[in-house]
mmCIF file of C-alpha atoms and ligand atoms in Angstrom:
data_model
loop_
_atom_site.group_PDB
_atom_site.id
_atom_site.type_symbol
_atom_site.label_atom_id
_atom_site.label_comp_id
_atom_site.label_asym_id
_atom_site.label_seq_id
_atom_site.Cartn_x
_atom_site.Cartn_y
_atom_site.Cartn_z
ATOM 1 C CA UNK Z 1 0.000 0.000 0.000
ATOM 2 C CA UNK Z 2 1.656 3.211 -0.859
ATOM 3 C CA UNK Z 3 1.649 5.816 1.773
ATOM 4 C CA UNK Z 4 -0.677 9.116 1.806
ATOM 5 C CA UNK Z 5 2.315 11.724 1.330
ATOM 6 C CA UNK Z 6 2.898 9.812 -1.635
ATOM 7 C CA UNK Z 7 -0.204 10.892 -3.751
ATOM 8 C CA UNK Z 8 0.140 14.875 -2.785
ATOM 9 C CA UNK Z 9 0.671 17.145 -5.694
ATOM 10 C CA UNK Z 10 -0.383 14.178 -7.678
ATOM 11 C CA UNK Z 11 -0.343 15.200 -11.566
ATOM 12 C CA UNK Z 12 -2.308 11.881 -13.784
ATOM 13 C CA UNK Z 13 -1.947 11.845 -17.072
ATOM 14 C CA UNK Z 14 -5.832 13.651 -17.424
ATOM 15 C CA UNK Z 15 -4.981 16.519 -15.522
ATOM 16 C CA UNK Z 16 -1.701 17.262 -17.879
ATOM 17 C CA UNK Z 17 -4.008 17.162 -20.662
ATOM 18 C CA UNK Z 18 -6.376 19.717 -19.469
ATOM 19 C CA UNK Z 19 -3.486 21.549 -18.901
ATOM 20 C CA UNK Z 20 -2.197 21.195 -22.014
ATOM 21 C CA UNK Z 21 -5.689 22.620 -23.642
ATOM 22 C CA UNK Z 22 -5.255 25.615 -22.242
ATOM 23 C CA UNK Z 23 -2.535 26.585 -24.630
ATOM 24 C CA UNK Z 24 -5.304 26.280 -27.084
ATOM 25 C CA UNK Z 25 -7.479 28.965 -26.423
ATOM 26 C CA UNK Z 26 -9.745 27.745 -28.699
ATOM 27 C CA UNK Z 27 -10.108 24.342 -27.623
ATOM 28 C CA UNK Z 28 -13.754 23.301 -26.364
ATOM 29 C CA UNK Z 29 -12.594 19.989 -24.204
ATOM 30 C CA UNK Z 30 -13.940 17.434 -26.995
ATOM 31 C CA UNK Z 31 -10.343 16.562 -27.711
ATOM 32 C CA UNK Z 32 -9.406 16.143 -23.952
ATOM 33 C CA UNK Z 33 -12.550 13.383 -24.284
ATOM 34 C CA UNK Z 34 -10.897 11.793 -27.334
ATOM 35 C CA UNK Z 35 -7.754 11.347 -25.365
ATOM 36 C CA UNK Z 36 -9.445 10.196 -22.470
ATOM 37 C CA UNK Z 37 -10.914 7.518 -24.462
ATOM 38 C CA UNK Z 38 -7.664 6.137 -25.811
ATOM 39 C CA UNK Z 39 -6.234 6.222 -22.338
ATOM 40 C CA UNK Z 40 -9.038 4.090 -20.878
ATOM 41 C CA UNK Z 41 -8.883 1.531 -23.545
ATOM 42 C CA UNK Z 42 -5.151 1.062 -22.722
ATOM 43 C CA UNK Z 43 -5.944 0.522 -18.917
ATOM 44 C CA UNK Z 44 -8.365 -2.388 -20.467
ATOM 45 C CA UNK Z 45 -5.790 -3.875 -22.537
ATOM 46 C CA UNK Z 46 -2.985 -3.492 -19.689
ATOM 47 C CA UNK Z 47 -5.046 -5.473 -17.612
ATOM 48 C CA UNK Z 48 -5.443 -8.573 -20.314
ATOM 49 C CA UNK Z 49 -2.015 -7.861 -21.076
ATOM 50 C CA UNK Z 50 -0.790 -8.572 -17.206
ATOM 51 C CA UNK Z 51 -3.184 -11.603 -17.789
ATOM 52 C CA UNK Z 52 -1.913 -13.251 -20.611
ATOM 53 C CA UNK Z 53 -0.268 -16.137 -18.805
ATOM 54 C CA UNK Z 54 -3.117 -16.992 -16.810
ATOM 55 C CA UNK Z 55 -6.193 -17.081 -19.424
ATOM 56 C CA UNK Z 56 -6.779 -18.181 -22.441
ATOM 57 C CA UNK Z 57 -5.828 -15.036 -24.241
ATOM 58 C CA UNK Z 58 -2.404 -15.554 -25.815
ATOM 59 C CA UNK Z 59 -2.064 -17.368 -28.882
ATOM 60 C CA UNK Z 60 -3.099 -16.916 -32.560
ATOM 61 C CA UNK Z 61 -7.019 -17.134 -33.459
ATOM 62 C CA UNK Z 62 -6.469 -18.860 -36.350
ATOM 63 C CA UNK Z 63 -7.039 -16.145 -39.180
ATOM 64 C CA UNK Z 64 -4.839 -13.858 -41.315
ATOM 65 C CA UNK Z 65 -5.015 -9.707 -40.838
ATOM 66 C CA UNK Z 66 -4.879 -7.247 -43.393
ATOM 67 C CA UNK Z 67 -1.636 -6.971 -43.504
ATOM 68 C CA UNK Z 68 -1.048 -11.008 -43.965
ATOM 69 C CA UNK Z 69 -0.042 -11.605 -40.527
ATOM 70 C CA UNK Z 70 -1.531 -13.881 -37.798
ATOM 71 C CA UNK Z 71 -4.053 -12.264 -36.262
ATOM 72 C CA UNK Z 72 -3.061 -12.776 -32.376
ATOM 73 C CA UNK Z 73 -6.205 -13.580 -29.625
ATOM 74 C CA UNK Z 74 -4.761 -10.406 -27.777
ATOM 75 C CA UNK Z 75 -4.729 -8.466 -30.625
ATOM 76 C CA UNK Z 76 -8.402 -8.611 -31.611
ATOM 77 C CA UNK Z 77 -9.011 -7.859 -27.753
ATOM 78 C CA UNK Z 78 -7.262 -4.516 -27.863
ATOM 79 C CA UNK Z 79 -8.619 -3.850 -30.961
ATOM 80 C CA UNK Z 80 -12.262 -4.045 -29.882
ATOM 81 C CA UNK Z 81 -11.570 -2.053 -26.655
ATOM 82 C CA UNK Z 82 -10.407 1.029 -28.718
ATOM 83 C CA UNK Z 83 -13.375 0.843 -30.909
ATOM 84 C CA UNK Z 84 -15.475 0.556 -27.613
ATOM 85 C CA UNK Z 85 -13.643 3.098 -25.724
ATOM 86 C CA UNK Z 86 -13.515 5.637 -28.430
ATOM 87 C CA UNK Z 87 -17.140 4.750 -29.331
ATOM 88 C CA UNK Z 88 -19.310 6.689 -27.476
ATOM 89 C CA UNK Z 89 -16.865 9.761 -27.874
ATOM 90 C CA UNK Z 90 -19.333 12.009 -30.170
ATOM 91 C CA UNK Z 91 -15.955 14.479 -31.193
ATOM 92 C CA UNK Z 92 -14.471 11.272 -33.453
ATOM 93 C CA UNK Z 93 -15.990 10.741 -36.611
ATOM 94 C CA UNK Z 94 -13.660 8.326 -37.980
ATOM 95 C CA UNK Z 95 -11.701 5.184 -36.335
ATOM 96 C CA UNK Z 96 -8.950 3.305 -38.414
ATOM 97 C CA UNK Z 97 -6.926 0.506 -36.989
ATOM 98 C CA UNK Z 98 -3.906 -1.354 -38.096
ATOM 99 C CA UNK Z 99 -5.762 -4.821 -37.935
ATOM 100 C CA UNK Z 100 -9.159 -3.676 -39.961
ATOM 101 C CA UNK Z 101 -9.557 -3.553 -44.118
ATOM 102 C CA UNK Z 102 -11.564 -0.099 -44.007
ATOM 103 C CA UNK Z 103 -11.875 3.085 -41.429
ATOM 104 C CA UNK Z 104 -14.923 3.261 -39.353
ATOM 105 C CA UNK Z 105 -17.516 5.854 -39.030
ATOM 106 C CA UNK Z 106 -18.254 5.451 -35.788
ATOM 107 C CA UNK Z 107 -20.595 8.728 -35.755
ATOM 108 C CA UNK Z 108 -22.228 10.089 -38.684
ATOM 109 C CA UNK Z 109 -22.010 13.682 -39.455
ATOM 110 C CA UNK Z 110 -22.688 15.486 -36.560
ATOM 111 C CA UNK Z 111 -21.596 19.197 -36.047
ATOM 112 C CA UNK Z 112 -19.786 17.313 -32.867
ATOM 113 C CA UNK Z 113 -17.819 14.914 -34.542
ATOM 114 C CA UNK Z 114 -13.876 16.417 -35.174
ATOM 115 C CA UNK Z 115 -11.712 13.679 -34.529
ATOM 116 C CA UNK Z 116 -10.125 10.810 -36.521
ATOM 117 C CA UNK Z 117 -8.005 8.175 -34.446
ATOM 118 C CA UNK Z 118 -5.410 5.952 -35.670
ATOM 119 C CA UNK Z 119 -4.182 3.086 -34.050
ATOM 120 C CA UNK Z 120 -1.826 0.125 -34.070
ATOM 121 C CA UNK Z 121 -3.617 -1.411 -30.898
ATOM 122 C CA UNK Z 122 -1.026 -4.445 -30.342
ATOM 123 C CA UNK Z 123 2.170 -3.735 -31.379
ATOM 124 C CA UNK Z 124 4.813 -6.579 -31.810
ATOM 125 C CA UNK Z 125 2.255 -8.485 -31.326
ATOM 126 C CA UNK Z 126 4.545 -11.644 -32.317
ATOM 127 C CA UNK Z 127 6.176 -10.697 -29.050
ATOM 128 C CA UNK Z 128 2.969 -12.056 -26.845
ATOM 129 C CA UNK Z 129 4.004 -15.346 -26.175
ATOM 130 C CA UNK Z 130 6.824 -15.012 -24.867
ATOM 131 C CA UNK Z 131 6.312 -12.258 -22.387
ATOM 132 C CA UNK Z 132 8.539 -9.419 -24.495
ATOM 133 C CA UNK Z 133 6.819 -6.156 -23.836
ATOM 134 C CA UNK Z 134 4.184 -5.167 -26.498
ATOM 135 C CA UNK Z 135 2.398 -1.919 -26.870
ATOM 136 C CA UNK Z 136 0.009 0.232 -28.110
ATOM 137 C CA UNK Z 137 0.255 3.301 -31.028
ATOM 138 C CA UNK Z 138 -2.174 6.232 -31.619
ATOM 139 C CA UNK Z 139 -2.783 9.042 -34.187
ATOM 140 C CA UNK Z 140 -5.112 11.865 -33.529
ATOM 141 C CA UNK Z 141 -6.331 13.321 -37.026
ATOM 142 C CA UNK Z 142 -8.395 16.830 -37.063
ATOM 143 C CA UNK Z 143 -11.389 16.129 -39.828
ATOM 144 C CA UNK Z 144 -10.805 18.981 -42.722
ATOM 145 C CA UNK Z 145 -13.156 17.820 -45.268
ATOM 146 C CA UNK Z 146 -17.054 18.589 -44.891
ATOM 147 C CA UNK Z 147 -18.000 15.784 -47.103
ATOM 148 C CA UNK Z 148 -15.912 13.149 -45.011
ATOM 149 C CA UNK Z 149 -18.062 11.075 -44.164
ATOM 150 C CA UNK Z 150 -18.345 10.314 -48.253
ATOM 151 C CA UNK Z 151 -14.745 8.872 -48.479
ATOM 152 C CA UNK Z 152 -13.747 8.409 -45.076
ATOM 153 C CA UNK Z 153 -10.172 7.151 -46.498
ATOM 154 C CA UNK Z 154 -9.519 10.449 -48.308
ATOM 155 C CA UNK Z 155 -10.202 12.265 -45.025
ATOM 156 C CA UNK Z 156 -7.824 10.486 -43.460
ATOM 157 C CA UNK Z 157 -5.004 10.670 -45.943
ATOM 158 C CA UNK Z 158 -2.961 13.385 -44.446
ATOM 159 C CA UNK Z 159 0.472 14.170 -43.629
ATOM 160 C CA UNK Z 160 2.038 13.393 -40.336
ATOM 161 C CA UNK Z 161 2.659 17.341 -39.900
ATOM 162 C CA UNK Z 162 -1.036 17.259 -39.147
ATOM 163 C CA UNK Z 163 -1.506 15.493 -36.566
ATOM 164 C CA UNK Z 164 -3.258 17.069 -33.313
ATOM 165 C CA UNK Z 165 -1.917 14.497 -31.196
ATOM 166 C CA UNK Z 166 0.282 11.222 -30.886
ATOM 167 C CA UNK Z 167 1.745 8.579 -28.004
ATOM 168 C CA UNK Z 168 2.225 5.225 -27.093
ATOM 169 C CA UNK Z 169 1.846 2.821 -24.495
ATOM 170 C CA UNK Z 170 4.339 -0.133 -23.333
ATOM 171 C CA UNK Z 171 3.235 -2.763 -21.507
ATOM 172 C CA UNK Z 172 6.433 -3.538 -20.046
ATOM 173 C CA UNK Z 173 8.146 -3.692 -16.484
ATOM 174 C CA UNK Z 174 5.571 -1.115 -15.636
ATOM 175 C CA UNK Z 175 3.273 0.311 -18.285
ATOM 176 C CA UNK Z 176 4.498 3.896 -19.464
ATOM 177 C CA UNK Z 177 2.295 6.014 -21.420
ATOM 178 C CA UNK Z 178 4.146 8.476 -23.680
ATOM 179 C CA UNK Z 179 2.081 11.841 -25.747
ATOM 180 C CA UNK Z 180 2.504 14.327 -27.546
ATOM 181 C CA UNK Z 181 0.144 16.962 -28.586
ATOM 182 C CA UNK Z 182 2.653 19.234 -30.253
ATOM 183 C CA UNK Z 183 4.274 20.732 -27.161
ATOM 184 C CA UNK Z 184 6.941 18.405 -26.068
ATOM 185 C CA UNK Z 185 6.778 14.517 -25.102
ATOM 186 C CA UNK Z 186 5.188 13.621 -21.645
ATOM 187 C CA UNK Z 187 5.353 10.439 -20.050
ATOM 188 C CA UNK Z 188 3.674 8.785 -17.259
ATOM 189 C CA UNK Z 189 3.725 5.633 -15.386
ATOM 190 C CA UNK Z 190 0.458 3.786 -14.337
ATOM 191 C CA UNK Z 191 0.404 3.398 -10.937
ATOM 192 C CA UNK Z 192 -2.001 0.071 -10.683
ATOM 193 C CA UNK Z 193 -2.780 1.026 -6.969
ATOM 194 C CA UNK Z 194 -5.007 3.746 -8.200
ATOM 195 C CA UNK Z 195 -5.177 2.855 -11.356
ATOM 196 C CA UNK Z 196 -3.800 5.956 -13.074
ATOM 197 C CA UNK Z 197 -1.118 7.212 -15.455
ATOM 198 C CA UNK Z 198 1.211 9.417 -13.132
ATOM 199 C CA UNK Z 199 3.449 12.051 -14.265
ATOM 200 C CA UNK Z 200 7.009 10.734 -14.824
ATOM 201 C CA UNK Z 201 8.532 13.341 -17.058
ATOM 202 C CA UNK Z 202 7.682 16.196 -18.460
ATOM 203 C CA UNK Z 203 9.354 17.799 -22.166
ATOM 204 C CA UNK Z 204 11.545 14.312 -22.185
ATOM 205 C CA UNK Z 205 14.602 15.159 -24.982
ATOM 206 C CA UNK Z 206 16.237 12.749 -26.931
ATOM 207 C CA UNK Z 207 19.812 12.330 -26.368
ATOM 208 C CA UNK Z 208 21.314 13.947 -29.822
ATOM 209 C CA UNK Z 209 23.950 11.316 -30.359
ATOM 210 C CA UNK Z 210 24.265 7.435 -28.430
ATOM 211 C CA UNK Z 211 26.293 4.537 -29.658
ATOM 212 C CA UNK Z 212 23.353 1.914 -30.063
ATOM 213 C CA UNK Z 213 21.856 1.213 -33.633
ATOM 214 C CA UNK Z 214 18.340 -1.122 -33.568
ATOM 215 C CA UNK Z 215 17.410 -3.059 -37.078
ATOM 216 C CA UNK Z 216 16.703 -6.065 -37.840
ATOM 217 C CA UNK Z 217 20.201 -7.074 -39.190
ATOM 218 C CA UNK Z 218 19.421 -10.711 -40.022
ATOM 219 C CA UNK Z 219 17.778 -9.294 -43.674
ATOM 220 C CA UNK Z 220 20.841 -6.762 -44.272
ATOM 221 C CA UNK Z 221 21.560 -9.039 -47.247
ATOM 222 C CA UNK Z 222 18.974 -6.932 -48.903
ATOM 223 C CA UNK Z 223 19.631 -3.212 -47.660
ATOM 224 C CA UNK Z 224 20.496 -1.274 -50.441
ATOM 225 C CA UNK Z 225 24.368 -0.524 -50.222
ATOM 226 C CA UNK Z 226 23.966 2.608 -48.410
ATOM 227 C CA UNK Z 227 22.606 0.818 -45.310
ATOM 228 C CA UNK Z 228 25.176 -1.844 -45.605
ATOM 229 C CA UNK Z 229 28.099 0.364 -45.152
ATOM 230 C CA UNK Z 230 26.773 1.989 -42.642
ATOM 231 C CA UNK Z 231 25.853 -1.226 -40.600
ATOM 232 C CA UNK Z 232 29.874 -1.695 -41.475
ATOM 233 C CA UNK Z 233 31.052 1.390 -39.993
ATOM 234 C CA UNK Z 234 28.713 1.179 -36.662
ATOM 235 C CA UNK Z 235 31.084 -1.831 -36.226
ATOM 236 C CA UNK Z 236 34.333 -0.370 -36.546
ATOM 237 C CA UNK Z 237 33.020 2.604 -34.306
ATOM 238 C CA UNK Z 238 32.148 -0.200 -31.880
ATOM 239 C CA UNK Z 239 28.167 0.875 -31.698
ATOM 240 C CA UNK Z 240 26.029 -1.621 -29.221
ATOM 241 C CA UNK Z 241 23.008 -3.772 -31.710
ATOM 242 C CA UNK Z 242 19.821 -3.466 -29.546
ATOM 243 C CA UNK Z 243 16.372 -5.040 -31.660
ATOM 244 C CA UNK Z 244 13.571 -5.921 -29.697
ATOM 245 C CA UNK Z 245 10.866 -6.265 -32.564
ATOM 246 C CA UNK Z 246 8.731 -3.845 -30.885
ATOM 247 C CA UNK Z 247 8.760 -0.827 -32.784
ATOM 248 C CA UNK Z 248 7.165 0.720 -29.373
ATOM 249 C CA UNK Z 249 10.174 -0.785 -26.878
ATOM 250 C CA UNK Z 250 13.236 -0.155 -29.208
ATOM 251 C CA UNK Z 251 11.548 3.542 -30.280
ATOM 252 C CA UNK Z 252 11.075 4.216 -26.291
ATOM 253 C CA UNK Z 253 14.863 2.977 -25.463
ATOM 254 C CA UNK Z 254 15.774 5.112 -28.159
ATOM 255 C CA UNK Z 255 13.791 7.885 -27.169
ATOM 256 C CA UNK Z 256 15.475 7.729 -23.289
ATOM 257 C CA UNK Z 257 18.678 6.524 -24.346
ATOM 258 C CA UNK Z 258 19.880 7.734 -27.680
ATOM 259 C CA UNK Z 259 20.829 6.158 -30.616
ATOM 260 C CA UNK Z 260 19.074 4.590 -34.142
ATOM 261 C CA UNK Z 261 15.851 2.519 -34.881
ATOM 262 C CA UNK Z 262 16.174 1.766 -38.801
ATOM 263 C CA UNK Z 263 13.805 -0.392 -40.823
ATOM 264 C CA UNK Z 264 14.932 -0.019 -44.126
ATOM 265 C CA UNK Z 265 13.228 -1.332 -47.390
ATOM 266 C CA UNK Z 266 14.384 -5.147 -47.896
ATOM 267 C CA UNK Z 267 13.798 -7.808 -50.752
ATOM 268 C CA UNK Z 268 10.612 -8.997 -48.916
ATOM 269 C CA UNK Z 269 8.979 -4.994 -47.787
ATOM 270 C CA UNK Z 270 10.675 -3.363 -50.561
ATOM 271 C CA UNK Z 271 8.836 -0.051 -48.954
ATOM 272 C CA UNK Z 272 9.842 -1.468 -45.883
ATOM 273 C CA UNK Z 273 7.519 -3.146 -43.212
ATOM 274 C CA UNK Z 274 6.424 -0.584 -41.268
ATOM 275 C CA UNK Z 275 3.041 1.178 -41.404
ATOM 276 C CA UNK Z 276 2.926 4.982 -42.622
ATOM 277 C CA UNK Z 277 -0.218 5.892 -41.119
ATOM 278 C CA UNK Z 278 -0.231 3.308 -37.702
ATOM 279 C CA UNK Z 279 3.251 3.572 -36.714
ATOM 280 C CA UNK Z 280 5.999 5.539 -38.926
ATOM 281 C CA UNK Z 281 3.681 8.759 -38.431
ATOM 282 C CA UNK Z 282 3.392 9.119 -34.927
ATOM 283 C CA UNK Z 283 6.310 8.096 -33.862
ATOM 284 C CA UNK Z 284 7.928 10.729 -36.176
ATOM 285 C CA UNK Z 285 5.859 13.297 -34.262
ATOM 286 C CA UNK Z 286 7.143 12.264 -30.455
ATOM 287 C CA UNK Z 287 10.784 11.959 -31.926
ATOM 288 C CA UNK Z 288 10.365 15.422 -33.689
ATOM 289 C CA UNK Z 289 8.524 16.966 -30.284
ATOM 290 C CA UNK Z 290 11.599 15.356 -28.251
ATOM 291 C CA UNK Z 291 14.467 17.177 -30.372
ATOM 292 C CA UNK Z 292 14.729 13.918 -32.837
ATOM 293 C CA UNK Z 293 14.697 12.936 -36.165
ATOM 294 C CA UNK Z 294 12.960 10.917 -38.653
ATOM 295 C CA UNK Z 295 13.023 10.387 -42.574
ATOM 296 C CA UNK Z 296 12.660 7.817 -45.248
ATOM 297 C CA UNK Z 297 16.564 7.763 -45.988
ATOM 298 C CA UNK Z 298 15.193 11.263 -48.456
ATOM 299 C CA UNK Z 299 11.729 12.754 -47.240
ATOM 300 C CA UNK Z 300 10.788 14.040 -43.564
ATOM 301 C CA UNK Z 301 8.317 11.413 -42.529
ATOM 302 C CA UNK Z 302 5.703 14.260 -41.425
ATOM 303 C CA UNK Z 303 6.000 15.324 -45.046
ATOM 304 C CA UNK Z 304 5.085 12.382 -46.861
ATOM 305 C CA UNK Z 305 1.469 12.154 -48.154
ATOM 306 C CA UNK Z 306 -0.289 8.863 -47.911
ATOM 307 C CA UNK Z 307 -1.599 7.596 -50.162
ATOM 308 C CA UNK Z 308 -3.677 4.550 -49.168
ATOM 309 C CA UNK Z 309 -4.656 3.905 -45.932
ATOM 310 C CA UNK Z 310 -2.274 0.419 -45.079
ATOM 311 C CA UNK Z 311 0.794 2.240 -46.842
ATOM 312 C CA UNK Z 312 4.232 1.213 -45.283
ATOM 313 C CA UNK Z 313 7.197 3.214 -45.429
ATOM 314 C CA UNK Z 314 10.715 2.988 -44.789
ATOM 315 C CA UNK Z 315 11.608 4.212 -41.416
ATOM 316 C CA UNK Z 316 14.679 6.277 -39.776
ATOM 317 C CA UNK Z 317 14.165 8.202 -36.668
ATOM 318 C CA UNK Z 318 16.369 8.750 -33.578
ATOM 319 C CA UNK Z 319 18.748 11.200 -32.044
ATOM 320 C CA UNK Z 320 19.704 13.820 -34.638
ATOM 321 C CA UNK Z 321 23.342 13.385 -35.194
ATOM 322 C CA UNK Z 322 22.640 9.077 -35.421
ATOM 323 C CA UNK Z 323 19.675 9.779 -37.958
ATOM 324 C CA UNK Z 324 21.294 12.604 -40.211
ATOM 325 C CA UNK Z 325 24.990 9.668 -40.033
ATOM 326 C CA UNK Z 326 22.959 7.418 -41.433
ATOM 327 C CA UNK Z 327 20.978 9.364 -44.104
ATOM 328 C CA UNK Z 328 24.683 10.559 -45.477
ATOM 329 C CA UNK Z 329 25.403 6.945 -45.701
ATOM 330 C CA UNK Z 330 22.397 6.049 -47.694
ATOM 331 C CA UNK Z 331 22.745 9.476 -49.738
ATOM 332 C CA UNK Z 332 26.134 8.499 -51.360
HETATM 333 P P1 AHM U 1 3.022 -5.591 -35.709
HETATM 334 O O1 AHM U 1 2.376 -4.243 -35.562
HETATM 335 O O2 AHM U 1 2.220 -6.513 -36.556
HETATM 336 O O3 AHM U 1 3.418 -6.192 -34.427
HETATM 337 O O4 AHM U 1 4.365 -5.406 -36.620
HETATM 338 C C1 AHM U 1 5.218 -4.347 -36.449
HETATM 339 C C2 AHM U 1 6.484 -4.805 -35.786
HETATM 340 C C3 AHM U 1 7.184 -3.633 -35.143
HETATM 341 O O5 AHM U 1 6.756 -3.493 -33.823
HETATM 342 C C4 AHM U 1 8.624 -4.050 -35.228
HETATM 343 O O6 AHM U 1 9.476 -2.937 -35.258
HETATM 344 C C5 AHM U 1 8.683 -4.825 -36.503
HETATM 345 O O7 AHM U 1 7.356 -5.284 -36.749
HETATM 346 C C6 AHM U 1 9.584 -6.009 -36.441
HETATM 347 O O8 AHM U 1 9.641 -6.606 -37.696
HETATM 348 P P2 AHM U 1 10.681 -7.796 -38.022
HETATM 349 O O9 AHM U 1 10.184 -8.984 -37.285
HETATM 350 O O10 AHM U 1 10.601 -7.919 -39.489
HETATM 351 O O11 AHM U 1 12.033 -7.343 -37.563
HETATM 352 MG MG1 MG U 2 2.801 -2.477 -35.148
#
């Protein structure tokens, strides 16, 4: 039981975001509600997460997702507790998730609904059975288009340098929750004896430079050259290899510690694996809000324009000194 003195001067994770509104003078508190959704759905999947060993939740279901990969029992959980936590939210219009063919409208045009959310609900969700910690990915959207609810794709088509609002959650040794909303990178831990995200760190800064690169280097027999001599030279500059296969756990290590996530294109992905809209985007925003980096090997990732809604992109994003090394490597 932790003790009283403890809790005083508390600040959750709910309370920074209402702070956080106020530096939008304009803001009417419906976007503060879409956050609050996302947050509670994590709580949800945190606990099945903790769970996993002890009910019948881990494991495949026995079907294939859009993207051609084993759909994962745990997987399809989170997914449905997004779309339930997020659905009776009247500010977002539009929901689009990593594991589902098409967006949903989840309200029809109303003069309330503002929001489109994004999400990768399980990430490295190959990781589940064998207790490697997985996460969840979000992408807050601001609906431009007054006809949206017409092609709810095009709406959503938009450059990362749109985006109202992106984080993360790891369900790891504890379960950090990591945002942005354009004013730095928060984090916060849950605290599971009350049950809320606590403030760890405020305006968290990504160390510039750090010795530690993170690919998968077992398909390097299919970089392009470029990525190959730089994989070479990390060697002779004696750089620590860290992969986890979490996109959220190596991005966070790289986030606190410094360094280089890369997933490069490869004979298999040749636009690499990673998803544009799920994944590469918002984590291009919290490495951007934190003082990082992150680019194709040529474009600014918050530049790109999608241009289908499962797109995949090559991804580069860390410390600025590591990502701009290994863009001159891939530029030669
Ligand atoms: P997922 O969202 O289906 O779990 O896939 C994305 C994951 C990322 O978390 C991770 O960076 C990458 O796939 C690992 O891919 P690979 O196994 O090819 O190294
Ligand atoms: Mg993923």
């Amino acid at each position: 039981m932790a003790n009283k003195n403890h809790y005083e001067g508390i600040v959750t994770v709910q309370r920074h975001i209402i702070e956080q509104q106020k530096l939008h003078p304009e803001a009417t508190g419906a976007f503060t509600g879409v956050l609050d959704g996302i947050v509670l759905a994590t709580k949800i999947i945190e606990s099945q997460v903790r769970r996993a060993g002890l009910v019948d939740i881990i494991g495949a279901v026995g079907e294939v997702n859009v993207q051609g990969e084993i759909v994962q029992k745990l997987d399809r959980f989170a997914n449905q507790a997004i779309i339930r936590s997020l659905g009776y939210r009247t500010s977002v219009g539009i929901i689009a998730s990593e594991e589902d063919n098409e967006p949903r409208i989840i309200h029809p045009r109303t003069a309330d609904a503002r929001y489109i959310v994004l999400f990768d609900p399980l990430d490295g969700s190959s990781n589940i059975d064998v207790n490697i910690s997985v996460g969840t990915i979000f992408s807050v959207l601001r609906i431009k288009d007054p006809d949206w609810d017409k092609d709810p794709v095009k709406a959503l088509l938009q450059k990362g340098i749109e985006q109202q609002a992106a984080g993360y959650v790891i369900y790891g040794s504890s379960t950090l929750l990591a945002y942005t909303t354009g004013h730095g990178v928060h984090t916060f831990t849950l605290d599971p004896d009350i049950g809320a995200y606590v403030l760890r760190e405020e305006n968290v800064r990504m160390p510039e430079n750090g010795k530690t690169y993170s690919v998968n280097e077992a398909y390097s027999g299919t970089f392009a050259d470029g990525y190959r001599r730089y994989l070479e030279w990390t060697k002779q500059e004696k750089y620590s290899l860290r992969y986890i296969g979490t996109l959220v756990a190596d991005f966070h290590r790289t986030l606190l510690r410094g360094g280089v996530f890369l997933y490069p294109p490869t004979k298999k992905d040749p636009s690499g694996k990673l998803r544009m809209l799920y994944e590469a985007s918002p984590m291009a925003f919290l490495a951007e809000q934190a003082g990082g980096m992150a680019t194709d090997g040529k474009v600014r990732i918050l530049e790109k324009q999608p241009t289908k809604l499962h797109d995949r992109t090559p991804l580069i994003v860390g410390g600025r000194d590591e990502v701009q090394r290994v863009m001159n490597f891939v530029r030669e």
